Coordinates of C-alpha atoms in Angstrom, one line a residue:
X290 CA 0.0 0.0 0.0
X291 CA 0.9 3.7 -0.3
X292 CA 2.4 5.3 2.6
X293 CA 0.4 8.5 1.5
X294 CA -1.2 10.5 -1.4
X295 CA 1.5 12.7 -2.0
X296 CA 3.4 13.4 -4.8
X297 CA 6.7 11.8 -2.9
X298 CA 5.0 9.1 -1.7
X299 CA 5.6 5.4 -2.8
X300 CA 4.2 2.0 -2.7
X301 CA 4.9 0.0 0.3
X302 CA 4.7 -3.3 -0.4
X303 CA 3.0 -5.7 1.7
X304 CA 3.0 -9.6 1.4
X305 CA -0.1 -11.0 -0.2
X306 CA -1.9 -13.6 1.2
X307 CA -0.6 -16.5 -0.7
X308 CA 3.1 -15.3 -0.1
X309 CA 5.0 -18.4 -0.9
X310 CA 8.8 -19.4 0.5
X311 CA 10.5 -19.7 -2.7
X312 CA 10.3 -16.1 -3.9
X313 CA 12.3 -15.1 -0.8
X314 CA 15.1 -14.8 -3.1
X315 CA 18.0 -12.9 -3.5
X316 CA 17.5 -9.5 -5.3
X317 CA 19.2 -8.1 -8.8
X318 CA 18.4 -7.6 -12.0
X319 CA 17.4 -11.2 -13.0
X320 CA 16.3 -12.2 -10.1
X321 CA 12.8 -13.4 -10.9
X322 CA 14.5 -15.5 -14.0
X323 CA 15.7 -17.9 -11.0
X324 CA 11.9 -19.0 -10.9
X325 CA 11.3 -21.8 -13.4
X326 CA 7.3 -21.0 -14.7
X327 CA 8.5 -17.4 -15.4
X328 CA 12.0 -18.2 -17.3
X329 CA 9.6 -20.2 -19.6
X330 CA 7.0 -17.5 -19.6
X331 CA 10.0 -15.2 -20.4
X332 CA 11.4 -17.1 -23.2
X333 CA 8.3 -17.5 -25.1
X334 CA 7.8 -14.0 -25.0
X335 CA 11.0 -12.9 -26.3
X336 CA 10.0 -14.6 -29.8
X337 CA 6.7 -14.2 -30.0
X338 CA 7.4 -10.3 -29.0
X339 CA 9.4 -10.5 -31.7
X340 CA 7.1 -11.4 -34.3
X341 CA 4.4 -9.0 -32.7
X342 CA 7.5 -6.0 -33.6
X343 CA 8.0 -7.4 -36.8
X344 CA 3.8 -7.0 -38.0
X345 CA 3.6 -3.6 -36.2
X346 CA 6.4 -2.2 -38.3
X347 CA 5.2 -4.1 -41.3
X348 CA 1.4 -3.1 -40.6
X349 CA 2.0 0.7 -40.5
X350 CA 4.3 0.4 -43.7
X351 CA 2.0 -1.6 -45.5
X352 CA -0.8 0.8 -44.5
X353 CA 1.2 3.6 -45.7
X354 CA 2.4 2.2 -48.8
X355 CA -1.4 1.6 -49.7
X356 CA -2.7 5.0 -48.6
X357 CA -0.1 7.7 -48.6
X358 CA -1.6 9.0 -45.8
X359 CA -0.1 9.6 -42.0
X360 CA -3.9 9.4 -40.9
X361 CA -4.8 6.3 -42.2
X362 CA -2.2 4.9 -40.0
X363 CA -3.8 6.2 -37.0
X364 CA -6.7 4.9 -38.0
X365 CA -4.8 1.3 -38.4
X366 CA -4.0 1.7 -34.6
X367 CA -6.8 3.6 -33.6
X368 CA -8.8 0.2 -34.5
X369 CA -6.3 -2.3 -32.8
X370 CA -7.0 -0.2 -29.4
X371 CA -10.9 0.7 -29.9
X372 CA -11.6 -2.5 -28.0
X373 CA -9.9 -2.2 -25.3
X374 CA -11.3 1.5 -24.8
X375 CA -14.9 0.0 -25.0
X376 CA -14.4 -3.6 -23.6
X377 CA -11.3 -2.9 -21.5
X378 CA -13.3 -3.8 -17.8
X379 CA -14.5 -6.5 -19.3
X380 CA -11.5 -8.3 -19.7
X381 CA -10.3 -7.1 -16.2
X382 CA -13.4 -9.3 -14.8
X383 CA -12.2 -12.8 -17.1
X384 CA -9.1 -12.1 -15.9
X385 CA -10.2 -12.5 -12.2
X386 CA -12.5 -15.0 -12.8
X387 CA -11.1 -17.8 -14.7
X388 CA -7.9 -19.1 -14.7
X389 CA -5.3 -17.4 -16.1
X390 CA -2.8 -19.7 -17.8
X391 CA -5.8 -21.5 -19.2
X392 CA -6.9 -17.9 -20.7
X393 CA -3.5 -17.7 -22.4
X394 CA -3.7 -20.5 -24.0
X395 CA -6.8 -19.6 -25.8
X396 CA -5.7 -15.7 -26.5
X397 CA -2.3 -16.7 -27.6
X398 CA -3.7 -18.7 -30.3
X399 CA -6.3 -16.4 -31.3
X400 CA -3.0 -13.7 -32.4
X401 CA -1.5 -16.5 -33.9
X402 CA -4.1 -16.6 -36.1
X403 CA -4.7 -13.2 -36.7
X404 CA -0.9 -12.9 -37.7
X405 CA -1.5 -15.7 -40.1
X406 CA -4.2 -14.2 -42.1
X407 CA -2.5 -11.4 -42.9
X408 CA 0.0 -12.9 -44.2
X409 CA -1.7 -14.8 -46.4
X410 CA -4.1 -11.8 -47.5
X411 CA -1.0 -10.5 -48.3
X412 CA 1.4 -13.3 -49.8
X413 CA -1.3 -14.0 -52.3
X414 CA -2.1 -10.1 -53.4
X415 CA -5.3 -9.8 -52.7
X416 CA -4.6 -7.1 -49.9
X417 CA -6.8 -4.1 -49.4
X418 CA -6.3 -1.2 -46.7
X419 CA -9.8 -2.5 -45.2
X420 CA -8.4 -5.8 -44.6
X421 CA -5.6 -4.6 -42.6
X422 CA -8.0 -2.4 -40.6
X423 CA -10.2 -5.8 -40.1
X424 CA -7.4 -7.5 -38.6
X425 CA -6.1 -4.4 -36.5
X426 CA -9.5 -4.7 -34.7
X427 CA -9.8 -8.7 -34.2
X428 CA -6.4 -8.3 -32.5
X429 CA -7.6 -5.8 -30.4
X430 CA -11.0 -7.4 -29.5
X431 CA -8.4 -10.8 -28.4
X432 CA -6.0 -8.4 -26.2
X433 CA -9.0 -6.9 -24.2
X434 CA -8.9 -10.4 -21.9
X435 CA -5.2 -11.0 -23.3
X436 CA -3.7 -7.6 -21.4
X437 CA -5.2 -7.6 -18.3
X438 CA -4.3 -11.8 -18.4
X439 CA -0.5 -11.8 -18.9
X440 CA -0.4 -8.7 -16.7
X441 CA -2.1 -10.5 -13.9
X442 CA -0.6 -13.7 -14.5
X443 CA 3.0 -12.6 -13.7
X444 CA 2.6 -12.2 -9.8
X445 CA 1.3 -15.9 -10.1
X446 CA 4.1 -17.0 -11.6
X447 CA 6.7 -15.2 -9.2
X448 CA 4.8 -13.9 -6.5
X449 CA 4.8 -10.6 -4.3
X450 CA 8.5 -10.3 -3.4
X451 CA 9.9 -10.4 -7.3
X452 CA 6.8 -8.7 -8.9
X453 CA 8.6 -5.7 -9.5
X454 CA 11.5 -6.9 -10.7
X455 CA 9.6 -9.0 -13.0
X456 CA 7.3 -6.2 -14.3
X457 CA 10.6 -4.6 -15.4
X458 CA 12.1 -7.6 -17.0
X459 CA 8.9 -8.3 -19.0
X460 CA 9.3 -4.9 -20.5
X461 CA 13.0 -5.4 -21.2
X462 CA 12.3 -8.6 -22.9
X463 CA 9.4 -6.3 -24.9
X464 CA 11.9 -3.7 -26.2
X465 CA 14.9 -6.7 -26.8
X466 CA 12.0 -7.8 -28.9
X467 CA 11.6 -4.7 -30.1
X468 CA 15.7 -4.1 -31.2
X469 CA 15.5 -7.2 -33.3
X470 CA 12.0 -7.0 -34.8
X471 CA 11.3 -3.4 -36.8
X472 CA 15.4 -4.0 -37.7
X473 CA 14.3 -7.5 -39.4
X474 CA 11.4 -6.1 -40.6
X475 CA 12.6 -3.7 -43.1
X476 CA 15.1 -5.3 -44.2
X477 CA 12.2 -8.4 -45.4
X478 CA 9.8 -5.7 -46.9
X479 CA 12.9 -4.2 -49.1
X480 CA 14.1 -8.0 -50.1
X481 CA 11.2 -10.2 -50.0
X482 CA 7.6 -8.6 -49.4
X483 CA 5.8 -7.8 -46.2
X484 CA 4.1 -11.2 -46.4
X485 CA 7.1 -13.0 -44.9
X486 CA 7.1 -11.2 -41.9
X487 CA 3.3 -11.4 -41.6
X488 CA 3.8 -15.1 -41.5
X489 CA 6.9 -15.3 -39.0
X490 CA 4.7 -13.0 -36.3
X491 CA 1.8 -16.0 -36.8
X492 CA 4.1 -18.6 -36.2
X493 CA 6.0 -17.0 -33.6
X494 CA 2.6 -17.6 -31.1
X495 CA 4.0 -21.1 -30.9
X496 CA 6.7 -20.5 -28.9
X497 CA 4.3 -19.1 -25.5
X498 CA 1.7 -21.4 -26.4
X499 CA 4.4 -24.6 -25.7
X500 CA 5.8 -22.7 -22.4
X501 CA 2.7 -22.1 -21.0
X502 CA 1.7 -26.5 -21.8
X503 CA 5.4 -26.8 -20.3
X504 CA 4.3 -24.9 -16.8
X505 CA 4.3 -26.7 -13.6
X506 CA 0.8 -25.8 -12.4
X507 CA 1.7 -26.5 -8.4
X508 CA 4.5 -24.0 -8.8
X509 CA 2.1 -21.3 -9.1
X510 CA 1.2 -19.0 -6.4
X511 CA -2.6 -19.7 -5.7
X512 CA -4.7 -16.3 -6.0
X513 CA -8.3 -16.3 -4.6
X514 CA -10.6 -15.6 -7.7
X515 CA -13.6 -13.6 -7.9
X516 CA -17.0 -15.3 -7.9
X517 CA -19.6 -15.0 -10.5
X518 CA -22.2 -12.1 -9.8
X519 CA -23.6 -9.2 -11.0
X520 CA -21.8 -5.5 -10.1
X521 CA -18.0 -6.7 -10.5
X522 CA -16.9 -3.5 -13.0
X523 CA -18.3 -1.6 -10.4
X524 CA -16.7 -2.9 -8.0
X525 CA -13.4 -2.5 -9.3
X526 CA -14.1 1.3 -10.2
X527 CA -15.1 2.4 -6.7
X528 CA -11.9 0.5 -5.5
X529 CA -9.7 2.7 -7.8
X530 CA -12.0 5.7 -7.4
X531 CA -10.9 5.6 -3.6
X532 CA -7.5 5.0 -3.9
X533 CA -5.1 8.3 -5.2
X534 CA -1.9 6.0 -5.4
X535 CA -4.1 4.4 -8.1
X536 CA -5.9 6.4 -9.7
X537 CA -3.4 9.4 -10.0
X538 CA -0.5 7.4 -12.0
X539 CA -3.4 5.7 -14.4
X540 CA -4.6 9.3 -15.1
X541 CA -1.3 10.0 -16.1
X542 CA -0.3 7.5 -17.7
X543 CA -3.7 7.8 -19.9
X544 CA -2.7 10.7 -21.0
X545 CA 0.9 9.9 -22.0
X546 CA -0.6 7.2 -23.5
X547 CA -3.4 8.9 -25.7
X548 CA -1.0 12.0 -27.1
X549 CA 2.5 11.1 -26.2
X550 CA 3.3 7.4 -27.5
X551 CA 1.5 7.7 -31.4
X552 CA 5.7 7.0 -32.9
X553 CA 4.0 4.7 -35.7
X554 CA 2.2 8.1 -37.1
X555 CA 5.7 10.5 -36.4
X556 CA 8.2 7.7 -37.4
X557 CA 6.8 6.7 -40.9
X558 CA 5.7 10.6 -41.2
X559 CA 9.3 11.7 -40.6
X560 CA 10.6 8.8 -42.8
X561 CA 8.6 9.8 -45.5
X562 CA 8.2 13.2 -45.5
X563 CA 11.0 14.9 -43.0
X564 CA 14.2 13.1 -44.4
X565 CA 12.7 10.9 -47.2
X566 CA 14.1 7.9 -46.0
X567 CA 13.1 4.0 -47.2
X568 CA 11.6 1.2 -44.8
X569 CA 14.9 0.1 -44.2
X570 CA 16.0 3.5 -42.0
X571 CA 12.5 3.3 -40.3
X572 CA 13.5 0.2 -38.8
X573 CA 16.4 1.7 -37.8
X574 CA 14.5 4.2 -36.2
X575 CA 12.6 2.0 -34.1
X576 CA 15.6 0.0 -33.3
X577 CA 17.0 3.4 -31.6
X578 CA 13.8 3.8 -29.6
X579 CA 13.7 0.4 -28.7
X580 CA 17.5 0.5 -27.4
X581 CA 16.7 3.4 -24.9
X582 CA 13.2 1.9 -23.9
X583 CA 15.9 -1.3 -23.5
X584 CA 17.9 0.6 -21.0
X585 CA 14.8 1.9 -19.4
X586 CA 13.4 -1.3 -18.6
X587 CA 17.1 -2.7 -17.5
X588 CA 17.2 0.4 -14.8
X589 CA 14.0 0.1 -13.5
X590 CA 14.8 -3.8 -12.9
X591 CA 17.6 -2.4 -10.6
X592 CA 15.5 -0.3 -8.4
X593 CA 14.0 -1.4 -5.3
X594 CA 10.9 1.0 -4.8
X595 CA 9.2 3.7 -7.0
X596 CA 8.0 7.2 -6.4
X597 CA 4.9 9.1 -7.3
X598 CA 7.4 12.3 -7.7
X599 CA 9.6 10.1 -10.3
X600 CA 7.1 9.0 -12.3
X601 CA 5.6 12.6 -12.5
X602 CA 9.5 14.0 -13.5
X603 CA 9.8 11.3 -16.2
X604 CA 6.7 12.3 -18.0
X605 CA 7.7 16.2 -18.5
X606 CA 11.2 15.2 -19.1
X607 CA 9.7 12.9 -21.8
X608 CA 7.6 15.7 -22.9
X609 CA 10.1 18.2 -23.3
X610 CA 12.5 15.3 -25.4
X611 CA 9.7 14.9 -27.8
X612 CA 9.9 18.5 -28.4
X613 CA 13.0 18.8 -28.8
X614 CA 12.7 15.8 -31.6
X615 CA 10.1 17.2 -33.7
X616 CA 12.4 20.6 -33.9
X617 CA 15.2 18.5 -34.7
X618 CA 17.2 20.0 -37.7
X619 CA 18.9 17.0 -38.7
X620 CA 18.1 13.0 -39.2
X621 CA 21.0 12.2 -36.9
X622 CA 20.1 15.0 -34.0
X623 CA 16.5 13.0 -34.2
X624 CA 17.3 9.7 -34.4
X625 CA 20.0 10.0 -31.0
X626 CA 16.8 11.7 -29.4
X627 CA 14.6 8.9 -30.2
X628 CA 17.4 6.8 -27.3
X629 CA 16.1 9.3 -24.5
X630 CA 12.6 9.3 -25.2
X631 CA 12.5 5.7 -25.4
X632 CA 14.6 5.6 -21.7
X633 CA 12.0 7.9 -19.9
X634 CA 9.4 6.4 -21.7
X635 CA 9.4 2.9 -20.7
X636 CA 10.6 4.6 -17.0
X637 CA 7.2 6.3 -17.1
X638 CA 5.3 2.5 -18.5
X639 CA 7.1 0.6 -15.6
X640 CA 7.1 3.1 -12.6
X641 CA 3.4 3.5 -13.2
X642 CA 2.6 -0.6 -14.0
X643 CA 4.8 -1.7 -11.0
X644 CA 3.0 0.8 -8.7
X645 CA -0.3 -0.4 -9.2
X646 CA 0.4 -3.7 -9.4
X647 CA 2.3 -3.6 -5.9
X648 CA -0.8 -1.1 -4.0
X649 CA -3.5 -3.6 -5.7
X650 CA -5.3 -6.7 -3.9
X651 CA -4.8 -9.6 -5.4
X652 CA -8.3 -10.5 -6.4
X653 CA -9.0 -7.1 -7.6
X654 CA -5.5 -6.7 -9.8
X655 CA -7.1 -8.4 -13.5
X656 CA -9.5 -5.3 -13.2
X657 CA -7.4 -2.8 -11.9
X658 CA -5.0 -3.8 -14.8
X659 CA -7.8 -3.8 -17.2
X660 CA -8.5 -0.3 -15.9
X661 CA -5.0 0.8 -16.5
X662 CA -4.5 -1.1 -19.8
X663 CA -7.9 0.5 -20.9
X664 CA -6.5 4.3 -20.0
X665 CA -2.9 4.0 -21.2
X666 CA -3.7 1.8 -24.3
X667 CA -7.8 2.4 -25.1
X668 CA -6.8 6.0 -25.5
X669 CA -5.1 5.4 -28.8
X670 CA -8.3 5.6 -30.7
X671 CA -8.7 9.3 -29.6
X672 CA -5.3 10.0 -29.7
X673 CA -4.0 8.6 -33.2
X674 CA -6.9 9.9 -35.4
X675 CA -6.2 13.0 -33.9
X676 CA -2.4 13.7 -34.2
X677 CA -2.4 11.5 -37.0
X678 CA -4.9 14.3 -38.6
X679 CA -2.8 16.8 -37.7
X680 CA 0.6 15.2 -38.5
X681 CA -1.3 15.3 -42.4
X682 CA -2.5 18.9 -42.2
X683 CA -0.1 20.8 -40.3
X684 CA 3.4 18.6 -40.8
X685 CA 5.3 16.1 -38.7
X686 CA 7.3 18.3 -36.7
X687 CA 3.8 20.4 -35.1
X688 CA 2.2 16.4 -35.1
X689 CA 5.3 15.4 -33.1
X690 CA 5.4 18.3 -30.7
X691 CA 2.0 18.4 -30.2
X692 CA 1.9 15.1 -28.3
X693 CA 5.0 16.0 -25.9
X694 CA 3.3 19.3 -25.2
X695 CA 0.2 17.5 -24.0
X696 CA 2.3 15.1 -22.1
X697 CA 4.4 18.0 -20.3
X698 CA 1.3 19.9 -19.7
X699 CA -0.4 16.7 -18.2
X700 CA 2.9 15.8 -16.2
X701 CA 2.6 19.6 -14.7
X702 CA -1.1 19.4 -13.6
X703 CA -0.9 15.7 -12.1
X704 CA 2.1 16.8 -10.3
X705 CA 0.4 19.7 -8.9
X706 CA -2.7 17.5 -8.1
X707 CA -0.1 15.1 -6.1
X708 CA 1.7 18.0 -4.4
X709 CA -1.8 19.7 -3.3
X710 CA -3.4 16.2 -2.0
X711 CA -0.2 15.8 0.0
X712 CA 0.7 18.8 1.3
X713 CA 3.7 19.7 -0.2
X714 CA 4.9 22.4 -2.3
X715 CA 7.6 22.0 -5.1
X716 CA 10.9 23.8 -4.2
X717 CA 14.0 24.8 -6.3
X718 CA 17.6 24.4 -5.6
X719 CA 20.7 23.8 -6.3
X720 CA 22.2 20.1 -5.5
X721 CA 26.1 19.8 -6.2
X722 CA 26.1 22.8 -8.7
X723 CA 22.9 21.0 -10.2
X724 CA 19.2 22.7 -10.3
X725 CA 16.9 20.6 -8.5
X726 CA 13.4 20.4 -8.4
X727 CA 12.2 18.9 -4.8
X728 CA 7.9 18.4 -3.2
X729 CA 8.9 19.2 0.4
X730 CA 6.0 19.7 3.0
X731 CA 4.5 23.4 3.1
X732 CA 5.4 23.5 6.5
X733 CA 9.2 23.1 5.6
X734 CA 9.1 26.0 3.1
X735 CA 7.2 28.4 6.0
X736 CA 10.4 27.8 8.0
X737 CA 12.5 28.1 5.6
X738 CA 10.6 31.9 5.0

């Protein structure tokens, strides 16, 4: 639990109920890869992440080669993430409910499949832009219980006292996915077609589906799951509703989420329009955000605790990066800021995941994850039309800096909100020749004066 609601205040955590002897385990980095269920979940995720890289960077290519047009590849996202805006709470309430590794198996292949027909939609030339958007939203209709599922799952597999560290490493194993995919990916759409890698993302949804088979089921940490009855979204919405160490870093994160992560619209934009650049260089633009999102995930494995005031710090220092990107003169000058912004981003991603994971009960955490995937992901369809629309009509660069100015501007008012509901004031200084920006209590600064 939170040891208050203000902007410095972090998640305590507390054993859960089902606390079980062999995660008392040395800490580290890897630590939670010393438990067997999640070094197989990890593996299979590394290569069906893989895959998943691969068909986002061939999706918004393919979408773009098709249309021309920045906005239609909003829309392509917009669609994948429409779901989970209207179903998200839904698949919060499976997630509770049933059980979870059984879910996976089901979801897992359901992407598979998905991967699968666009490939061959696409292998055999009969692709049109409204298949692509078809599939986009199928996806996202299976990730509305699949999200909430794998998040969940993961304090099953390693319980309470390595959750952290493995909400960290999951990431990292995201954005290694993510170094090797978009790279991969460009170079099979300039060689062989987009089809190919359409058809390694489908087959790639083997690899969890035999880990998860492979699981010891008496390994797992026992959770108690919700029973069946009427009033269970509610439920979960009062919960968060009365909680600020929830509900303040999913508001936050929504909004980061909604204007601040659209880099499928900016990246191909830039490509195409800014420095006229083939699908080769975009992958190598992804593969530089993906290396600092890498690093991101890697430090936030290495930390212990997390704070409400970090996690408010990150997102304007994201903001003012993306900024400083979009008015980027030269390709190099944007492509070595894409390294930060991918750092603070996945700081921001992981210091808000890990904290509400840690303050949630466990039989509330599929729908308080749902909640949270639903904000930080179901905004997408508000957010991508939008900046994609204005990435078309005004330019790249006012597209790109329009999303980190919402995202410093939301950083600023949530970090007022914090300091306000906690009774602290923010303070400047100097810190070993370094400015330094500080929430100390009001009372402090009256002294002070």
């Amino acid at each position: 639990m939170s040891t208050g609601p203000g902007a410095d205040s972090a998640p305590v955590h507390q054993p859960d109920t089902y606390a079980h002897p062999r995660t008392r385990r040395g800490k580290g980095t890897f630590s939670s890869l010393s438990i067997r269920n999640y070094r197989l979940f990890f593996t299979g995720a590394i290569v069906s992440n893989t895959g998943t890289w691969m068909a986002r960077i061939t999706q918004d290519w393919l979408v773009l080669s098709l249309t021309g047009s920045a906005a239609a590849v909003g829309v392509t996202t917009a669609l994948q993430f429409l779901p989970m805006l209207v179903f998200g709470l839904y698949g919060g309430v499976i997630a509770d409910r049933y059980p979870k590794r059984r879910i996976l198996l089901v979801s897992q292949a359901a992407l598979g499949l998905c991967g699968l027909s666009l490939a061959v939609l696409t292998l055999s030339g009969s692709i049109q832009v409204w298949h692509v958007y078809l599939v986009a939203f199928l996806l996202g209709m299976v990730t509305v219980v699949d999200n909430p599922t794998r998040q969940s799952f993961v304090s099953e597999m390693v319980g309470p006292d390595q959750l952290r560290n493995a909400v960290s490493l999951n990431s990292a194993n995201f954005q290694s996915a993510r170094l090797i995919g978009p790279a991969v990916a460009g170079l099979m759409i300039a060689s062989i077609g987009s089809g190919w890698a359409f058809l390694i993302n489908g087959l790639s949804f083997l690899a969890p589906l035999a880990v998860l088979m492979l699981m010891r089921t008496n390994e797992l940490h026992k959770v108690e799951r919700a029973p069946r009855g009427k009033g269970q979204l509610r439920e979960g919405l009062r919960y968060v509703a009365g909680r600020p160490d929830l509900i303040w870093p999913i508001v936050l994160v929504g909004f980061i989420g909604t204007f601040g992560f659209n880099f499928p619209i900016w990246l191909t934009a830039f490509s195409e329009e800014i420095f006229q650049v083939g699908a080769g260089t975009y992958g190598f633009l992804n593969t530089l955000l993906a290396a600092g999102s890498l690093a991101g995930a890697l430090l936030a494995a290495r930390r212990g605790s997390t704070r409400l005031r970090m996690l408010v710090v990150a997102a304007g220092v994201f903001g003012v990066l993306e900024v400083a990107a979009a008015l980027s003169p030269s390709f190099w000058l944007f492509a070595l800021l894409l390294v930060p912004i991918g750092t603070v981003g996945l700081t921001i991603n992981i210091s808000a995941n890990s904290a509400v994971q840690m303050a949630t009960d466990p039989v509330m955490r599929g729908r308080v994850m749902s909640l949270y995937m639903m904000v930080f992901a179901g905004g997408t369809p508000i957010g991508a039309p939008l900046l994609g629309w204005v990435t078309d009509t005004f330019g790249p660069r006012v597209g790109f800096a329009t999303g980190g100015l919402v995202s410093l501007a939301a950083a600023s008012a949530i970090g007022l909100v914090l300091a306000r509901v906690g009774g602290l004031r923010m303070a400047w200084g100097w810190h070993h020749g370094h400015p330094q920006v500080r929430f100390v209590p009001r009372e402090r600064l009256a002294t002070a004066a």
